Amino acid sequence: MGNCCSDVAGGQTAVGGTGINQGNPTNAPNEAVDAFLKSRGYQGLYSQIELSLSATSLRDRDVLSKSDPMAVLYSKEKDGSLKELSRTEVVLNSLNPKWITKYTMGYYFETVQNLVFRVYDIDTQFHNQDAKMLKLEEQDFLGEACCTLAQIVTKSNRSLTLDLVCGGQSSVQAQAQKFGKLTVFAEESISSKTTVELRLRCSELESKDLFSKSDPFLVVSKTTESGIVVPICKTEVIKNDHSPNWKPVFLNIQQIGSKENPLIIECYDFNSNGNHSLIGKIQKSLLDLEKLHSAGIGANLFIPTAMGPKQENKVLKSQLFVESYSEKIQVVGPCLSEFRTCGTTEASNGNPRLPDSLHYIDPSGRPNAYQRGILDVGEVLQFYDTDKRFPAWGFGARPIDGPVSHCFNLNGSSTYCEVEGIQGIMMAYMSALHNVSLAGPTLFGPVITSAAHIASQSLTNNERKYFILLIITDGVITDLQETKDALVQAADLPLSILIVGVGGADFKEMEILDADKGERLESTTGRVAVRDIVQFVPLRDVQNGDVSVVQSLLAELPSQLLEYMRFRKIQPTL
């Protein structure tokens, strides 16, 4: 438990339960995706399952310290290829890691869902990199395990322990070479809209260091019905402080089960070698923590002094205080979603009348990449737009008898940009291909500014709306810094931007705009975006079906909406 650490900043940052990571947004249950699945006839045939990973007796690949393991989860496709689904954080100096990062996926009882888990030892020079950016071929491979999702969920305690093997080894060979074991725990995700925001602090912590104060952090865990202890989140490490006050953590009731279920809160002194020292612990439910906050009192930490049925605890002077406690309903209430779409029609896409063009309209009716993006995403988001009237823009083209435009109405009108429904977007798109000349350069700034202007007007009018701009592009843009400037400005507004990359272009610029793969965007004036509003997905990376495209593109949308509401201090209503 004590070595549940992130790989960022040497394992000293928070993992899970934070405003950004709250609810595991990348893979969390998504009502929009659920609506899409139901529209495809999958209603009642699946459930959302949250996977937690731990390992024991891993191989030690480091000379002067223990391995720094990270687990990677893959799905094995019908053709035998592997598709990466998720990566955990890196746990420093541990051969028995309990990873905090969870992965939520749909369980379909009528389908064999093959999973592959691989464990890597992350080299010290990469500890400050985002786990998603690590090149696995540069890390030491510790072993892999395979199973089906059904094997896990059909266990009485929904926990499956697998032998780690190297390549095509058998379990017997693996045990002989001692590659270690991987345990996968599955828990059904019950949709819960209540989130508890906690701000915790401690007082009079004992010193665990000889020449300085302790560097404390908290680990919050739950005990499942089967008795398995699963870590939920870890706070950041606070240096040299015996009265630390940590940043807020956000706990979804879904993660805990109910307010009455006990939570284990452990306070550790951080050590870079991974052997974190337990300062003290406490067991309290959310209901207990709420009472502590209301009374303005603390609760004493304790240290277990004996194990077994007659376990005894040594009560410490150290106390845990709940500085703030609030419950929030994660619903938008009267807040409405407004969907905007624009597709690039620039010359880099090729002649739309030729089959090798990304804009080619196939006489057989097979949609091109742009049409597929509009249909897949629009089919989901249209449920959240009340009037089903969507602004549709194009850019990188020359309308008839006009100059090159970087934001023009796809419907051909000079006065209004809206069309009726998703089919209206499709018709306007096909019409535009016959009435404009493809041109360049390609600029993102004008369309983002146009969407931001609409969102700004809505905000000024106190309308409870949230706007979504879909951009479909081949990835070649010439105004990267101007686009950054527009995104930094738009981050203050009720707006998210989904970008689908089509074709085989180099998408490095798109990945820069997707701020979850690097630092927050910064404008030419030095202003940093207050939040991430961009999600980019290359279509070539999600070629395994419609659901994969939608899930990947909409993964961050719920958390971006919630982060905006927190930023604006908007209280949701039922």
C-alpha positions as a printed Julia matrix, in Angstrom:
574×3 Matrix{Float64}:
   0.0     0.0     0.0
   2.73    2.44    0.97
   4.36    2.45   -2.42
   1.38    3.59   -4.49
   3.1     6.43   -6.32
   2.83    8.21   -9.61
   5.64    8.29  -12.14
   5.54   12.08  -12.44
   8.02   14.2   -10.47
   9.66   11.14   -8.96
   6.44    9.7    -7.54
   5.5    12.78   -5.54
   2.34   13.93   -7.33
  -1.24   12.88   -6.67
  -2.79    9.89   -8.42
  -6.57    9.5    -8.78
  -9.17   11.46   -6.85
  -8.0    14.87   -8.07
  -9.9    17.53   -9.97
  -8.2    16.53  -13.22
  -8.11   12.78  -12.74
 -11.36   12.6   -10.8
 -13.53    9.73  -11.83
 -10.86    8.3   -14.12
 -12.2    10.38  -17.0
 -10.19    8.73  -19.72
 -12.01    5.44  -19.33
 -14.96    6.23  -17.08
 -18.52    5.13  -17.87
 -19.87    7.62  -20.37
 -23.58    8.29  -20.81
 -23.0     9.53  -24.34
 -21.26    6.3   -25.29
 -24.0     4.32  -23.56
 -26.57    6.13  -25.7
 -24.59    5.25  -28.8
 -24.41    1.58  -27.8
 -28.14    1.46  -27.13
 -28.78    2.97  -30.54
 -26.86   -0.01  -31.98
 -29.07   -2.51  -30.15
 -26.75   -3.3   -27.23
 -29.19   -2.27  -24.51
 -29.05   -4.59  -21.52
 -26.26   -6.75  -22.96
 -23.3    -5.22  -21.17
 -22.13   -3.72  -17.91
 -19.27   -1.42  -17.01
 -16.39   -3.14  -15.2
 -13.56   -1.34  -13.39
 -10.22   -3.2   -13.33
  -7.6    -2.77  -10.58
  -4.12   -4.28  -10.88
  -1.46   -5.41   -8.43
   1.58   -7.67   -8.64
   3.81   -9.68   -6.34
   7.37  -11.01   -6.5
   8.35   -9.17   -9.67
  11.84   -9.6   -11.06
  14.37   -7.03   -9.86
  16.06   -5.51  -12.92
  17.82   -2.64  -11.12
  21.3    -2.91   -9.65
  21.19   -0.41   -6.78
  17.43   -0.34   -6.2
  14.26   -2.29   -6.89
  12.33   -2.25  -10.17
   9.99    0.66  -10.96
   7.04   -1.2   -12.5
   4.26    0.02  -14.78
   1.49   -2.19  -16.17
   0.04   -1.88  -19.66
  -3.35   -3.33  -20.61
  -4.16   -4.5   -24.14
  -7.14   -6.05  -25.85
  -6.33   -8.89  -28.23
  -8.19   -8.41  -31.5
  -9.63  -11.14  -33.74
  -6.61  -10.99  -36.03
  -4.25  -11.53  -33.09
  -3.04   -7.93  -32.96
  -2.87   -6.02  -29.67
  -4.6    -2.72  -29.06
  -3.34   -0.71  -26.1
  -6.14    0.3   -23.74
  -4.47    1.83  -20.71
  -1.3     2.33  -18.68
  -0.94    2.55  -14.94
   1.26    5.0   -13.1
   4.84    3.95  -12.29
   5.41    2.64   -8.78
   8.92    3.45   -7.61
  11.21    0.81   -6.11
   8.69   -1.97   -5.6
   8.49   -5.66   -6.44
   4.95   -5.84   -5.02
   3.13   -2.84   -6.52
  -0.52   -1.95   -6.03
  -1.35    0.43   -8.85
  -3.96    3.12   -8.26
  -4.84    3.83  -11.89
  -8.01    1.97  -12.87
  -9.42    1.05  -16.26
 -13.15    0.91  -16.93
 -14.44   -1.14  -19.86
 -17.69   -2.63  -21.06
 -18.27   -6.33  -20.33
 -20.26   -8.13  -23.03
 -21.26  -11.59  -21.87
 -21.88  -12.79  -25.45
 -18.38  -11.84  -26.6
 -14.98  -13.31  -25.8
 -12.88  -10.35  -24.69
  -9.22  -11.34  -24.62
  -6.94   -9.21  -22.45
  -3.16   -9.05  -22.27
  -1.27   -7.45  -19.38
   2.4    -6.52  -19.69
   4.63   -5.23  -16.91
   7.68   -3.05  -17.54
  10.48   -1.7   -15.38
  10.73    2.02  -16.18
  14.25    3.39  -16.37
  15.09    6.18  -13.92
  15.73    8.73  -16.69
  12.05    8.48  -17.72
  10.45    8.91  -14.28
   9.42   12.51  -14.94
   7.71   11.7   -18.25
   3.99   11.19  -18.66
   3.36    7.43  -18.65
   1.44    7.75  -21.93
   4.53    9.17  -23.65
   6.95    6.41  -22.63
   8.4     4.26  -25.41
   7.92    0.72  -24.2
  10.75   -0.64  -26.33
  13.15    1.47  -24.22
  11.99   -0.15  -20.96
  12.85   -3.52  -19.38
  10.15   -6.14  -19.93
   9.21   -7.95  -16.71
   6.58  -10.35  -18.0
   3.05  -10.71  -19.37
  -0.19  -12.48  -18.51
  -3.29  -13.25  -20.58
  -6.91  -14.0   -19.74
 -10.45  -13.18  -20.8
 -12.58  -10.61  -19.04
 -15.13  -13.35  -18.37
 -12.52  -15.33  -16.41
 -12.21  -12.42  -14.0
 -15.83  -11.42  -13.52
 -17.05  -15.0   -13.07
 -14.76  -15.57  -10.06
 -16.67  -15.53   -6.76
 -14.53  -12.62   -5.5
 -13.96  -11.2    -9.01
 -10.22  -11.51   -8.48
  -7.89  -13.52  -10.73
  -4.19  -14.13  -10.08
  -2.06  -14.95  -13.11
   1.52  -16.11  -13.53
   3.66  -13.64  -15.41
   5.51  -15.28  -18.28
   8.09  -14.25  -20.83
   6.91  -14.72  -24.39
   5.3   -18.11  -25.05
   6.31  -19.75  -21.79
   3.97  -22.04  -19.93
   2.82  -21.37  -16.37
   5.11  -24.17  -15.1
   8.14  -22.59  -16.81
   7.17  -19.18  -15.41
   6.97  -20.5   -11.86
  10.41  -22.1   -12.25
  11.94  -18.79  -13.36
   9.92  -16.72  -10.88
   8.63  -13.88  -13.05
   6.08  -13.06  -10.38
   2.3   -12.9   -10.38
  -0.28  -10.36  -11.52
  -3.66  -10.01   -9.8
  -6.62   -8.42  -11.6
  -9.63   -7.36   -9.56
 -12.92   -6.46  -11.28
 -15.75   -4.44   -9.81
 -18.95   -3.42  -11.51
 -19.27    0.32  -11.97
 -22.64    1.57  -10.79
 -23.42    4.96  -12.25
 -23.37    7.55   -9.47
 -23.66   11.26   -9.95
 -22.55   12.25   -6.43
 -18.98   13.36   -5.86
 -17.52   14.26   -2.47
 -14.8    16.91   -2.39
 -12.48   16.58    0.62
  -9.62   18.76    1.78
  -7.58   16.97    4.43
  -4.81   18.05    6.77
  -2.86   16.53    9.65
  -1.29   17.92   12.79
   1.66   16.86   14.97
   2.9    14.14   12.69
   5.81   12.14   14.02
   9.19   12.56   12.37
  10.44    9.54   10.47
  13.58   11.23    9.18
  16.75   11.64   11.21
  17.84   15.12   10.13
  14.65   16.67    8.76
  10.89   16.64    9.01
   8.81   14.0     7.29
   7.53   14.34    3.7
   3.93   13.17    4.19
   1.29   11.98    1.75
  -2.03   10.19    2.15
  -3.31    7.0     0.53
  -7.08    6.45    0.57
  -8.28    2.85    0.1
 -11.5     0.9     0.31
 -12.26   -2.69    1.32
 -14.42   -4.58   -1.16
 -17.13   -7.06   -0.25
 -14.68   -9.9    -0.82
 -12.21   -8.33    1.65
  -9.73   -7.09   -0.95
  -8.18   -3.71   -0.12
  -8.09   -1.48   -3.22
  -6.33    1.93   -3.24
  -8.51    4.72   -4.64
  -6.21    7.72   -4.65
  -3.0     9.23   -3.34
  -2.38   12.88   -2.47
   0.7    14.83   -3.45
   3.8    14.72   -1.24
   4.36   17.78    0.97
   8.01   18.34    1.82
   9.31   18.85    5.39
   5.97   19.43    7.09
   4.48   17.89   10.22
   1.21   19.81    9.76
   0.5    19.26    6.04
  -2.56   20.59    4.25
  -3.15   18.71    1.0
  -4.97   19.76   -2.15
  -8.6    18.58   -2.5
  -9.42   15.04   -3.54
 -12.68   14.1    -5.28
 -14.24   10.75   -4.45
 -17.15    9.4    -6.48
 -19.71    7.45   -4.46
 -19.39    4.83   -7.21
 -15.82    4.2    -6.07
 -16.8     3.72   -2.44
 -20.21    2.07   -2.54
 -21.94    4.27    0.03
 -21.21    6.98    2.57
 -21.34    4.38    5.35
 -18.62    2.14    3.9
 -15.33    2.46    5.8
 -12.31    4.02    4.13
  -8.72    3.36    5.16
  -6.67    6.58    5.19
  -2.93    6.03    5.64
  -0.29    8.71    6.1
   3.19    7.87    4.86
   6.58    9.56    4.89
   7.81    9.57    1.31
  11.17    7.93    0.58
  12.67    7.95   -2.89
  13.74    4.31   -2.51
  10.07    3.26   -2.39
  10.18    2.12    1.24
   7.7     4.69    2.52
   7.34    4.76    6.3
   3.86    4.51    7.79
   3.32    7.52   10.06
  -0.21    6.56   11.06
  -3.58    5.48    9.74
  -7.26    5.85   10.45
 -10.45    4.13    9.35
 -13.44    6.38    8.76
 -16.46    6.42    6.47
 -17.45    9.47    4.45
 -20.23    9.96    6.99
 -17.63   10.02    9.78
 -15.47   12.5     7.86
 -18.49   14.74    7.29
 -19.16   14.75   11.05
 -15.52   15.63   11.8
 -15.8    18.62    9.48
 -19.11   19.77   10.97
 -17.74   19.56   14.51
 -14.41   21.16   13.58
 -12.46   18.46   15.38
  -9.77   15.98   14.43
  -9.41   12.23   14.87
  -6.27   10.55   16.16
  -4.19    8.38   13.88
  -3.0     5.01   15.12
  -0.28    2.46   14.42
  -1.1    -1.27   14.43
   1.06   -2.97   17.06
  -0.2    -6.55   16.77
  -1.8    -8.56   13.97
  -4.38  -11.33   13.98
  -7.73  -11.64   15.75
  -6.44   -9.7    18.78
  -5.05   -6.78   16.8
  -4.08   -3.85   18.98
  -3.51   -0.25   17.97
  -1.26    2.41   19.43
  -3.12    5.74   19.38
  -0.93    8.69   18.35
  -0.99   12.4    19.1
  -1.16   12.98   15.37
  -4.62   13.93   14.13
  -6.48   14.05   10.82
  -8.72   17.06   10.15
 -11.3    17.57    7.4
 -10.77   21.19    6.32
 -13.62   21.13    3.82
 -16.35   18.67    2.87
 -18.88   19.12    0.1
 -21.09   16.9    -2.01
 -21.81   17.72   -5.62
 -24.23   16.18   -8.07
 -22.49   15.55  -11.38
 -25.4    16.45  -13.6
 -25.72   19.35  -15.91
 -29.33   20.12  -14.98
 -30.68   22.7   -17.41
 -27.25   23.06  -19.03
 -27.62   22.09  -22.7
 -25.05   20.79  -25.12
 -24.65   22.6   -28.43
 -22.88   20.74  -31.23
 -20.86   22.54  -33.91
 -19.01   20.8   -36.7
 -16.46   21.81  -39.28
 -14.48   19.77  -41.75
 -11.4    20.84  -43.6
 -11.76   21.08  -47.35
  -8.22   22.2   -48.09
  -6.27   21.19  -51.17
  -4.0    18.81  -49.21
  -6.9    16.35  -49.18
  -6.67   15.83  -52.93
  -9.23   16.15  -55.72
 -12.59   15.02  -54.25
 -13.59   13.55  -57.62
 -10.74   11.02  -57.49
 -10.86    7.8   -55.39
  -7.52    8.58  -53.67
  -8.95   11.79  -52.14
  -9.98   11.85  -48.5
 -13.11   13.72  -49.68
 -14.04   11.18  -52.36
 -17.79   10.44  -52.4
 -18.09    6.72  -53.1
 -21.04    5.93  -55.44
 -21.62    2.74  -53.41
 -22.56    4.87  -50.41
 -19.55    3.92  -48.3
 -18.73    6.99  -46.17
 -15.34    8.66  -46.46
 -13.32    9.58  -43.37
 -15.03   12.96  -42.99
 -18.52   11.51  -43.3
 -17.67    8.76  -40.84
 -16.46   11.27  -38.27
 -19.61   13.39  -38.63
 -21.91   10.38  -38.35
 -20.18    8.66  -35.44
 -19.75   11.68  -33.2
 -22.87   13.51  -34.3
 -25.09   10.49  -33.67
 -24.06   10.57  -30.01
 -23.96   14.31  -29.36
 -27.26   15.06  -31.09
 -29.05   13.59  -28.05
 -27.78   16.51  -25.97
 -28.79   19.28  -28.37
 -32.41   20.31  -27.88
 -33.23   21.88  -31.24
 -31.04   19.59  -33.39
 -29.89   22.6   -35.42
 -26.13   22.53  -35.93
 -23.79   25.22  -37.24
 -21.59   23.64  -39.93
 -18.45   25.33  -41.22
 -15.71   24.59  -43.69
 -12.24   26.04  -43.99
  -9.34   25.99  -46.4
 -11.41   26.53  -49.54
 -12.49   29.18  -52.04
 -16.28   29.59  -52.36
 -17.59   30.51  -55.79
 -16.61   34.06  -56.78
 -14.88   34.63  -53.46
 -11.45   34.63  -51.8
 -10.01   31.7   -49.83
 -11.98   31.38  -46.59
 -10.88   29.85  -43.32
 -14.41   29.78  -41.9
 -17.36   29.63  -44.29
 -20.88   28.23  -43.97
 -21.11   24.75  -45.44
 -24.75   25.32  -46.43
 -23.7    28.05  -48.88
 -25.6    30.79  -47.07
 -23.94   34.13  -46.37
 -26.26   34.91  -43.48
 -26.72   31.78  -41.38
 -24.67   28.65  -40.7
 -27.14   26.19  -39.16
 -28.48   23.01  -40.76
 -31.16   20.56  -39.64
 -29.84   17.43  -37.94
 -26.92   15.2   -38.78
 -28.27   14.49  -42.25
 -28.34   18.25  -42.8
 -24.6    18.38  -42.06
 -23.99   15.5   -44.48
 -25.98   17.16  -47.26
 -24.26   20.52  -46.71
 -20.85   18.83  -46.77
 -21.52   17.03  -50.06
 -22.99   20.18  -51.59
 -19.97   22.23  -50.57
 -17.61   19.79  -52.31
 -19.32   20.67  -55.61
 -19.45   24.4   -54.99
 -16.02   25.34  -53.61
 -12.47   25.05  -54.83
 -10.01   23.44  -52.46
  -7.24   25.79  -51.43
  -4.74   26.58  -48.69
  -3.19   27.36  -46.33
  -5.12   25.6   -43.55
  -5.84   27.71  -40.47
  -7.62   26.52  -37.32
  -7.72   29.87  -35.57
 -10.77   31.38  -37.36
 -13.15   28.45  -36.75
 -12.1    28.13  -33.11
 -12.6    31.87  -32.69
 -16.07   31.62  -34.29
 -17.1    28.82  -31.92
 -15.62   30.71  -28.96
 -17.61   33.82  -29.93
 -20.88   31.87  -29.81
 -19.92   30.34  -26.46
 -18.97   33.77  -25.13
 -22.31   35.26  -26.16
 -24.12   32.41  -24.42
 -22.09   33.01  -21.26
 -22.86   36.73  -21.36
 -26.58   35.94  -21.65
 -26.35   33.61  -18.62
 -27.46   30.64  -20.71
 -26.67   27.24  -19.23
 -25.17   25.76  -22.37
 -21.97   23.91  -23.15
 -20.62   23.9   -26.7
 -18.77   21.17  -28.58
 -16.8    21.88  -31.75
 -15.85   18.91  -33.94
 -12.95   19.51  -36.33
 -12.07   16.89  -38.94
  -8.7    17.49  -40.55
  -5.76   15.83  -42.29
  -3.44   17.38  -39.71
  -1.65   19.96  -41.83
  -2.07   23.41  -40.24
   0.01   26.52  -40.7
  -1.11   28.64  -37.74
  -0.02   26.54  -34.77
   0.76   29.46  -32.44
  -2.36   31.37  -33.48
  -4.38   28.24  -32.76
  -2.75   27.97  -29.33
  -3.7    31.6   -28.65
  -7.31   30.9   -29.62
  -7.45   27.78  -27.44
  -5.99   29.57  -24.41
  -8.72   32.21  -24.75
 -11.43   29.6   -25.34
 -10.43   27.6   -22.24
 -12.32   30.15  -20.12
 -15.54   29.46  -22.02
 -18.13   26.62  -22.02
 -16.46   24.91  -24.97
 -14.74   21.62  -25.78
 -13.05   20.83  -29.09
 -12.89   17.34  -30.58
 -10.38   16.82  -33.39
 -10.42   13.79  -35.67
  -7.28   13.26  -37.74
  -7.81   11.55  -41.09
  -5.29   10.2   -43.56
  -1.66    9.34  -43.02
  -0.26   12.77  -42.18
   2.12   13.58  -39.34
  -0.13   14.58  -36.45
   2.53   16.02  -34.14
   0.86   19.43  -34.21
  -2.49   17.91  -33.26
  -0.86   16.07  -30.34
   0.57   19.39  -29.15
  -2.93   20.88  -29.09
  -4.17   17.89  -27.06
  -2.73   19.18  -23.8
  -3.1    15.92  -21.89
  -0.03   14.68  -23.75
   2.22   17.5   -22.59
   2.23   20.84  -20.85
  -0.8    23.13  -20.79
  -0.99   25.36  -23.85
   0.64   28.78  -23.57
  -0.21   31.88  -25.63
   2.23   34.33  -27.16
   1.64   36.63  -24.17
   2.69   33.91  -21.74
  -0.81   33.1   -20.5
  -1.4    29.4   -19.73
  -4.74   27.73  -20.5
  -6.83   27.3   -17.35
  -7.95   23.83  -18.49
  -7.57   21.31  -21.28
 -10.42   21.58  -23.81
  -9.04   19.52  -26.71
  -9.29   15.79  -27.38
  -7.5    14.52  -30.5
  -7.88   11.07  -32.02
  -6.2     9.89  -35.26
  -8.75    7.82  -37.14
  -6.04    5.41  -38.29
  -5.41    4.43  -34.66
  -9.02    3.43  -34.02
  -9.91    1.28  -36.98
 -11.56   -1.51  -34.95
 -15.14   -0.31  -35.04
 -17.47    2.6   -34.41
 -17.54    2.2   -30.65
 -13.76    2.56  -30.41
 -13.86    5.82  -32.35
 -16.6     7.29  -30.18
 -15.15    6.1   -26.88
 -11.71    7.46  -27.72
 -12.99   10.84  -28.92
 -15.52   11.44  -26.15
 -13.43   10.02  -23.32
 -12.49   13.36  -21.76
 -15.7    15.27  -22.51
 -17.5    14.6   -19.18
 -14.49   15.64  -17.11
 -13.93   18.75  -19.24
 -17.53   19.8   -18.61
 -17.21   19.19  -14.86
 -13.89   21.02  -14.72
 -15.49   24.02  -16.44
 -18.33   24.02  -13.91
 -15.84   23.95  -11.05
 -13.84   26.72  -12.71
 -16.97   28.89  -12.99
 -18.25   27.74   -9.56
 -21.49   26.59  -11.18
 -23.65   24.53   -8.84
 -25.41   21.76  -10.78
 -29.13   21.29  -10.24
 -31.39   18.33  -10.74
